Short mmCIF file of C-alpha atoms in Angstrom, two decimals:
data_model
loop_
_atom_site.label_atom_id
_atom_site.label_comp_id
_atom_site.label_asym_id
_atom_site.label_seq_id
_atom_site.Cartn_x
_atom_site.Cartn_y
_atom_site.Cartn_z
CA MET A 1 -172.64 -76.17 110.70
CA THR A 2 -174.31 -73.96 113.29
CA ALA A 3 -176.07 -75.56 116.23
CA LEU A 4 -179.21 -73.82 117.45
CA PRO A 5 -180.16 -73.79 121.12
CA ALA A 6 -182.04 -76.92 122.07
CA THR A 7 -185.20 -75.31 123.46
CA PRO A 8 -187.93 -77.86 124.19
CA LEU A 9 -191.22 -77.20 122.48
CA THR A 10 -193.84 -79.34 124.15
CA ALA A 11 -193.17 -82.45 126.24
CA VAL A 12 -194.97 -85.36 124.61
CA GLN A 13 -195.84 -88.27 126.87
CA ASP A 14 -198.19 -90.09 124.50
CA PRO A 15 -197.61 -88.87 120.94
CA THR A 16 -200.04 -89.49 118.11
CA GLY A 17 -200.00 -88.97 114.39
CA ARG A 18 -201.24 -85.43 115.08
CA SER A 19 -198.18 -84.56 117.17
CA LEU A 20 -196.00 -81.91 115.58
CA LEU A 21 -192.64 -83.14 114.34
CA GLY A 22 -190.74 -80.67 116.57
CA ASP A 23 -192.65 -81.77 119.67
CA TYR A 24 -192.25 -85.43 118.80
CA VAL A 25 -188.49 -85.48 118.16
CA LEU A 26 -187.52 -83.17 121.02
CA GLY A 27 -190.12 -84.06 123.62
CA PHE A 28 -190.45 -87.79 122.99
CA TRP A 29 -187.96 -89.40 120.60
CA LEU A 30 -184.70 -87.73 121.60
CA PRO A 31 -184.99 -88.39 125.37
CA ARG A 32 -185.63 -92.08 124.68
CA ARG A 33 -182.81 -92.55 122.20
CA ASN A 34 -180.16 -90.33 123.77
CA PRO A 35 -179.07 -92.83 126.50
CA THR A 36 -178.30 -95.46 123.83
CA TRP A 37 -175.80 -93.28 121.92
CA SER A 38 -172.16 -92.45 122.53
CA GLU A 39 -171.48 -88.85 123.52
CA GLY A 40 -170.26 -87.92 120.05
CA THR A 41 -173.29 -89.47 118.36
CA ALA A 42 -175.62 -87.75 120.83
CA ARG A 43 -174.08 -84.35 120.06
CA TYR A 44 -174.42 -84.91 116.33
CA ARG A 45 -178.02 -86.10 116.62
CA GLN A 46 -178.82 -83.07 118.77
CA TRP A 47 -177.38 -80.79 116.09
CA ALA A 48 -179.49 -82.52 113.43
CA VAL A 49 -182.61 -82.20 115.58
CA ASN A 50 -181.90 -78.51 116.21
CA THR A 51 -181.60 -77.99 112.46
CA LEU A 52 -184.95 -79.69 111.91
CA LEU A 53 -186.54 -77.56 114.65
CA ALA A 54 -185.61 -74.44 112.66
CA SER A 55 -187.36 -75.81 109.57
CA PRO A 56 -191.03 -75.56 108.51
CA LEU A 57 -191.20 -79.34 108.93
CA ALA A 58 -191.12 -78.89 112.72
CA ALA A 59 -194.63 -77.39 112.69
CA ARG A 60 -196.14 -80.23 110.65
CA PRO A 61 -197.99 -83.22 112.20
CA ILE A 62 -195.86 -86.33 111.75
CA GLY A 63 -198.80 -88.17 110.22
CA GLU A 64 -199.16 -85.57 107.47
CA LEU A 65 -195.54 -85.28 106.33
CA THR A 66 -195.12 -86.10 102.65
CA VAL A 67 -192.20 -87.17 100.52
CA LEU A 68 -192.59 -84.08 98.36
CA GLU A 69 -192.45 -81.51 101.16
CA ILE A 70 -189.45 -83.22 102.80
CA GLU A 71 -187.61 -83.26 99.47
CA ARG A 72 -188.46 -79.58 98.91
CA TRP A 73 -187.03 -78.61 102.27
CA PHE A 74 -183.79 -80.54 101.68
CA ALA A 75 -183.50 -78.93 98.23
CA THR A 76 -183.80 -75.49 99.83
CA ARG A 77 -181.42 -76.39 102.64
CA ALA A 78 -178.82 -77.58 100.12
CA ILE A 79 -178.59 -74.13 98.48
CA THR A 80 -178.86 -72.08 101.69
CA PRO A 81 -175.54 -71.22 103.42
CA TRP A 82 -175.16 -71.92 107.13
CA ASP A 83 -175.60 -68.78 109.23
CA GLY A 84 -172.37 -69.25 111.13
CA THR A 85 -169.94 -70.04 108.31
CA GLY A 86 -171.61 -68.77 105.17
CA GLU A 87 -170.77 -72.10 103.52
CA LEU A 88 -173.21 -74.35 101.71
CA PRO A 89 -174.08 -77.64 103.44
CA LYS A 90 -171.98 -80.60 102.41
CA GLY A 91 -173.46 -83.91 101.41
CA GLY A 92 -172.55 -85.51 104.72
CA SER A 93 -174.44 -82.85 106.67
CA LEU A 94 -177.61 -83.31 104.62
CA LYS A 95 -177.32 -87.07 104.97
CA GLY A 96 -176.91 -86.75 108.74
CA ILE A 97 -180.07 -84.67 109.04
CA HIS A 98 -181.96 -87.08 106.80
CA ASP A 99 -180.71 -90.12 108.74
CA THR A 100 -181.88 -88.52 111.99
CA LEU A 101 -185.33 -87.68 110.60
CA ARG A 102 -185.68 -91.14 109.11
CA ALA A 103 -184.69 -92.82 112.39
CA ALA A 104 -187.19 -90.72 114.33
CA LEU A 105 -190.02 -91.55 111.92
CA ASN A 106 -189.01 -95.22 111.84
CA ASP A 107 -189.75 -95.28 115.56
CA ALA A 108 -193.05 -93.53 114.91
CA VAL A 109 -193.97 -96.39 112.56
CA ARG A 110 -192.82 -98.92 115.15
CA TYR A 111 -195.06 -97.29 117.76
CA SER A 112 -197.96 -97.39 115.25
CA LEU A 113 -198.23 -93.60 115.27
CA ILE A 114 -197.97 -93.37 111.48
CA PRO A 115 -198.53 -96.06 108.82
CA ASP A 116 -195.27 -95.58 106.92
CA ASN A 117 -192.12 -93.45 106.84
CA PRO A 118 -191.99 -90.90 104.00
CA CYS A 119 -188.23 -90.49 104.48
CA THR A 120 -187.61 -93.92 102.99
CA LYS A 121 -188.63 -92.55 99.58
CA VAL A 122 -186.87 -89.18 99.83
CA GLU A 123 -184.07 -88.52 97.35
CA LEU A 124 -181.52 -86.05 98.66
CA PRO A 125 -180.18 -83.33 96.34
CA ARG A 126 -176.64 -83.56 95.13
CA ALA A 127 -174.33 -81.58 97.36
CA THR A 128 -170.66 -80.87 97.52
CA THR A 129 -168.67 -83.62 99.18
CA THR A 130 -165.03 -83.85 100.12
CA ALA A 131 -163.48 -87.15 99.16
CA PRO A 132 -160.96 -88.47 101.68
CA SER A 133 -157.32 -88.01 100.82
CA ILE A 134 -155.59 -91.38 100.64
CA TRP A 135 -151.79 -91.37 100.72
CA THR A 136 -149.55 -94.03 99.23
CA PRO A 137 -147.11 -95.86 101.52
CA GLU A 138 -144.33 -93.73 100.03
CA GLN A 139 -146.18 -90.54 100.94
CA VAL A 140 -146.82 -91.76 104.48
CA GLN A 141 -143.13 -92.54 104.89
CA ALA A 142 -142.11 -89.16 103.46
CA PHE A 143 -144.42 -87.35 105.88
CA LEU A 144 -143.20 -89.26 108.93
CA GLN A 145 -139.63 -88.53 107.90
CA SER A 146 -140.42 -84.83 107.62
CA VAL A 147 -141.89 -84.69 111.15
CA ARG A 148 -139.42 -87.03 112.84
CA ARG A 149 -138.30 -84.28 115.26
CA SER A 150 -141.83 -83.11 116.02
CA ARG A 151 -143.45 -83.63 119.38
CA TYR A 152 -146.34 -85.22 117.49
CA ALA A 153 -144.29 -87.76 115.51
CA ALA A 154 -145.30 -90.73 117.68
CA LEU A 155 -148.97 -89.77 117.49
CA TRP A 156 -148.91 -89.51 113.70
CA ARG A 157 -147.17 -92.89 113.50
CA VAL A 158 -149.79 -94.52 115.73
CA LEU A 159 -152.67 -93.03 113.73
CA PHE A 160 -151.31 -94.30 110.41
CA ALA A 161 -150.35 -97.66 111.94
CA THR A 162 -153.66 -98.40 113.65
CA GLY A 163 -156.44 -96.41 111.98
CA LEU A 164 -157.59 -95.19 115.40
CA ARG A 165 -160.02 -92.30 115.54
CA ARG A 166 -158.57 -89.07 116.93
CA GLY A 167 -160.43 -89.35 120.24
CA GLU A 168 -159.45 -93.01 120.63
CA ALA A 169 -155.74 -92.24 120.21
CA LEU A 170 -155.88 -89.28 122.60
CA GLY A 171 -157.84 -91.39 125.07
CA LEU A 172 -155.04 -93.95 125.37
CA GLN A 173 -153.34 -94.26 128.75
CA TRP A 174 -150.05 -96.03 129.35
CA GLN A 175 -151.88 -98.87 131.07
CA ASP A 176 -153.60 -99.52 127.71
CA VAL A 177 -150.30 -100.04 125.90
CA ASP A 178 -148.44 -103.35 126.10
CA LEU A 179 -145.10 -102.66 124.40
CA GLU A 180 -143.76 -106.13 125.08
CA GLY A 181 -146.84 -107.82 123.65
CA ARG A 182 -147.11 -105.21 120.85
CA ARG A 183 -150.74 -104.47 121.63
CA LEU A 184 -152.85 -101.52 122.60
CA THR A 185 -156.42 -101.51 123.89
CA VAL A 186 -159.05 -98.90 123.11
CA ARG A 187 -161.18 -98.40 126.23
CA ARG A 188 -162.16 -94.72 126.08
CA SER A 189 -162.28 -91.69 123.84
CA LEU A 190 -161.09 -88.21 124.75
CA GLN A 191 -163.63 -85.58 123.77
CA ALA A 192 -163.62 -81.79 123.68
CA ASP A 193 -165.87 -79.07 122.35
CA SER A 194 -163.17 -76.44 121.87
CA ARG A 195 -159.49 -75.59 122.16
CA GLU A 196 -159.94 -74.41 125.76
CA GLY A 197 -159.07 -77.65 127.50
CA ASN A 198 -162.57 -78.66 128.56
CA VAL A 199 -161.73 -82.27 127.78
CA ARG A 200 -163.39 -85.33 129.20
CA TYR A 201 -163.28 -89.06 128.62
CA GLY A 202 -166.21 -91.03 127.32
CA PRO A 203 -166.80 -94.51 125.92
CA PRO A 204 -165.66 -95.36 122.38
CA LYS A 205 -168.09 -94.75 119.53
CA SER A 206 -169.76 -98.17 119.62
CA ARG A 207 -169.59 -101.51 121.40
CA ARG A 208 -167.19 -102.94 118.80
CA SER A 209 -165.00 -99.85 119.10
CA THR A 210 -163.72 -101.23 122.41
CA ARG A 211 -160.98 -103.47 121.07
CA THR A 212 -157.39 -104.67 121.33
CA ILE A 213 -155.19 -104.43 118.26
CA THR A 214 -151.64 -105.43 117.44
CA ILE A 215 -149.06 -102.85 116.43
CA ASP A 216 -146.00 -103.34 114.24
CA PRO A 217 -142.43 -103.40 115.67
CA GLY A 218 -141.55 -99.99 114.19
CA THR A 219 -144.49 -98.36 115.92
CA VAL A 220 -143.51 -100.09 119.18
CA GLU A 221 -140.03 -98.57 118.94
CA GLU A 222 -141.49 -95.13 118.24
CA LEU A 223 -143.66 -95.48 121.35
CA ARG A 224 -140.67 -96.61 123.42
CA ARG A 225 -138.79 -93.44 122.42
CA TRP A 226 -141.84 -91.35 123.17
CA ARG A 227 -142.33 -92.95 126.59
CA LYS A 228 -138.70 -92.25 127.46
CA ARG A 229 -139.18 -88.61 126.50
CA ARG A 230 -142.37 -88.38 128.55
CA GLN A 231 -140.60 -89.90 131.55
CA THR A 232 -137.89 -87.24 131.29
CA GLU A 233 -140.51 -84.51 131.01
CA HIS A 234 -142.41 -85.93 133.98
CA ALA A 235 -139.26 -85.88 136.14
CA ALA A 236 -138.49 -82.30 135.07
CA PHE A 237 -142.05 -81.25 135.83
CA LEU A 238 -141.85 -82.69 139.36
CA ALA A 239 -138.46 -81.06 139.98
CA ASP A 240 -139.79 -77.68 138.88
CA LEU A 241 -142.86 -78.13 141.05
CA GLU A 242 -140.68 -78.87 144.07
CA ARG A 243 -138.47 -75.82 143.41
CA ARG A 244 -141.46 -73.50 143.16
CA PHE A 245 -143.06 -75.02 146.25
CA ALA A 246 -139.85 -74.55 148.25
CA GLY A 247 -139.87 -70.84 147.46
CA TYR A 248 -143.46 -70.19 148.43
CA ARG A 249 -144.42 -72.77 151.05
CA THR A 250 -145.63 -71.74 154.46
CA PRO A 251 -143.84 -73.05 157.55
CA GLY A 252 -144.63 -76.71 158.14
CA ALA A 253 -146.25 -77.24 154.72
CA ARG A 254 -145.22 -80.29 152.76
CA LEU A 255 -145.58 -81.10 149.08
CA PRO A 256 -147.83 -84.14 148.56
CA GLU A 257 -145.97 -87.27 147.55
CA MET A 258 -145.85 -87.43 143.76
CA PRO A 259 -145.16 -90.60 141.71
CA ARG A 260 -141.68 -90.51 140.19
CA ASP A 261 -142.63 -92.77 137.29
CA LEU A 262 -145.31 -92.01 134.75
CA PRO A 263 -148.62 -93.04 136.36
CA PRO A 264 -150.39 -95.89 134.53
CA ASP A 265 -153.43 -93.68 133.99
CA SER A 266 -151.50 -90.78 132.49
CA PRO A 267 -152.30 -89.96 128.85
CA VAL A 268 -149.98 -91.51 126.30
CA PHE A 269 -150.12 -88.36 124.19
CA ALA A 270 -149.69 -85.46 126.57
CA ALA A 271 -148.17 -82.01 126.94
CA GLU A 272 -144.99 -81.54 128.97
CA ASP A 273 -147.01 -80.99 132.14
CA GLY A 274 -148.87 -84.28 131.63
CA SER A 275 -152.18 -82.77 130.51
CA PRO A 276 -153.78 -84.44 127.49
CA MET A 277 -153.22 -83.02 124.04
CA LEU A 278 -156.31 -81.09 122.91
CA PRO A 279 -158.13 -82.68 119.95
CA ALA A 280 -158.61 -79.44 118.00
CA THR A 281 -154.98 -78.43 118.54
CA VAL A 282 -153.85 -81.83 117.31
CA SER A 283 -155.89 -81.45 114.11
CA ASP A 284 -154.56 -77.92 113.55
CA THR A 285 -150.98 -79.08 114.03
CA PHE A 286 -151.45 -81.98 111.64
CA ARG A 287 -152.84 -79.64 108.97
CA ARG A 288 -149.87 -77.28 109.32
CA GLN A 289 -147.29 -80.06 109.21
CA VAL A 290 -148.91 -81.61 106.13
CA ALA A 291 -148.80 -78.23 104.36
CA LYS A 292 -145.15 -77.79 105.34
CA SER A 293 -144.27 -81.25 104.03
CA GLY A 294 -145.38 -80.39 100.51
CA LEU A 295 -147.52 -83.52 100.28
CA PRO A 296 -151.17 -83.54 99.12
CA SER A 297 -153.51 -81.96 101.67
CA MET A 298 -155.03 -84.36 104.17
CA ARG A 299 -157.38 -84.12 107.14
CA LEU A 300 -156.39 -85.87 110.34
CA HIS A 301 -159.27 -88.34 109.95
CA ASP A 302 -157.84 -89.33 106.58
CA THR A 303 -155.03 -91.15 108.39
CA ARG A 304 -157.76 -93.62 109.35
CA HIS A 305 -159.04 -93.79 105.77
CA THR A 306 -155.48 -94.35 104.54
CA HIS A 307 -154.90 -97.19 107.01
CA ILE A 308 -158.15 -98.99 106.20
CA THR A 309 -157.79 -98.46 102.44
CA HIS A 310 -154.23 -99.85 102.48
CA LEU A 311 -155.38 -103.00 104.28
CA LEU A 312 -158.28 -103.59 101.89
CA ARG A 313 -156.15 -103.03 98.80
CA SER A 314 -153.58 -105.43 100.23
CA GLY A 315 -156.21 -108.16 100.30
CA GLU A 316 -156.83 -108.28 104.05
CA PRO A 317 -160.16 -110.05 104.79
CA ILE A 318 -162.99 -107.59 105.32
CA GLN A 319 -163.90 -109.01 108.75
CA ASN A 320 -160.33 -108.47 109.99
CA VAL A 321 -160.30 -104.87 108.77
CA SER A 322 -163.70 -104.21 110.31
CA ALA A 323 -162.61 -105.53 113.71
CA ARG A 324 -159.40 -103.48 113.63
CA ALA A 325 -161.29 -100.33 112.63
CA GLY A 326 -163.87 -100.81 115.36
CA HIS A 327 -166.76 -100.60 112.91
CA GLY A 328 -170.19 -101.68 114.07
CA SER A 329 -170.21 -104.47 111.46
CA SER A 330 -168.38 -105.71 108.39
CA PHE A 331 -171.26 -104.31 106.36
CA THR A 332 -170.27 -100.80 107.51
CA THR A 333 -166.72 -101.36 106.30
CA LEU A 334 -167.85 -102.79 103.00
CA THR A 335 -170.34 -100.02 102.19
CA THR A 336 -167.96 -97.25 103.27
CA TYR A 337 -164.90 -98.53 101.43
CA ALA A 338 -166.32 -100.52 98.52
CA HIS A 339 -165.02 -97.90 96.06
CA VAL A 340 -161.40 -98.25 97.17
CA ILE A 341 -161.17 -101.90 96.15
CA ALA A 342 -162.82 -101.45 92.76
CA GLY A 343 -159.45 -101.79 91.08
CA ASP A 344 -159.35 -105.42 92.15
CA ASP A 345 -161.88 -106.12 89.41
CA GLU A 346 -158.95 -106.44 87.01
CA ARG A 347 -157.60 -109.30 89.11
CA THR A 348 -161.08 -110.82 89.23
CA ALA A 349 -161.38 -110.59 85.44
CA ALA A 350 -158.03 -112.31 85.03
CA ARG A 351 -159.19 -115.17 87.24
CA ALA A 352 -162.46 -115.41 85.33
CA ALA A 353 -160.45 -115.79 82.13
CA GLY A 354 -159.30 -119.16 83.47
CA LEU A 355 -162.60 -120.50 82.22
CA PHE A 356 -161.32 -120.29 78.68
CA GLY A 357 -157.79 -121.59 79.01
CA ASP A 358 -156.37 -118.62 77.09
#
């Protein structure tokens, strides 16, 4: 996906049905909706809007948009490679653009600018999609065994054990982890646009994404070992800092007092110098270690899919899984993962057979 520069067209204070789509979404709709979204959602919506601005739809009055012309544009977009990558759009990308356009026009209906939303009748073309890779418990155990000496072993264990999103796991600080109570609390998400270290913390994805979840004893022990290693690294870092300062300090200069223990607000998953692990680097490392393990390929986000799928297939109530995953609602969990529990229909059929006494 290639993001285009977000250049405003025309600021729209009081849009009408004659307002051009590009002017409406960029000059009116986006500024009103942007404060209600998380940072990640806002970036994705901006990308979708930028894509729409580069389309012929942007020059059409919102009151004249038709189902047919919207479908034609999506059909063309589906077979046109992205400029930056040369790859064809995936189904998720087309759906994201459509969801953004539909949301913008839903608000236009709500404001009585247009009588109805043509997007509600649009059928998207079939596009290539990548199904998540779901590992069995045996495969998860084999992978963790293969990376047991890796610096990332504790992170991989936490991801599989909790289903946290990448940013949520990297946003954890030691004050969020209660090893005695076997709980961790998601309060923030670490975000980055590149591998350059321009990281920042933001709120979790949604209101329900702020949550406290219980972790299993094995994961607690892994975190204890990791904390001990980080404490040793922290002490070594301070000692090295003091040695270097002693060699270069000016007369009378003193090194600021540094905490000897890991500060409560230090990242749980950090480099040796205490700086947070970079999200893109973490994903790259995971991909390499999966390839080296000889197991089926898996994206980092599929650790979350594996965790949630395992719980659902084990019969965990949907509301419990939804709360643990930090989904906006149980409906989100159900619609996203309905396919993974289809095999339970055999059990349902067996129970239904009780009607007949066979």
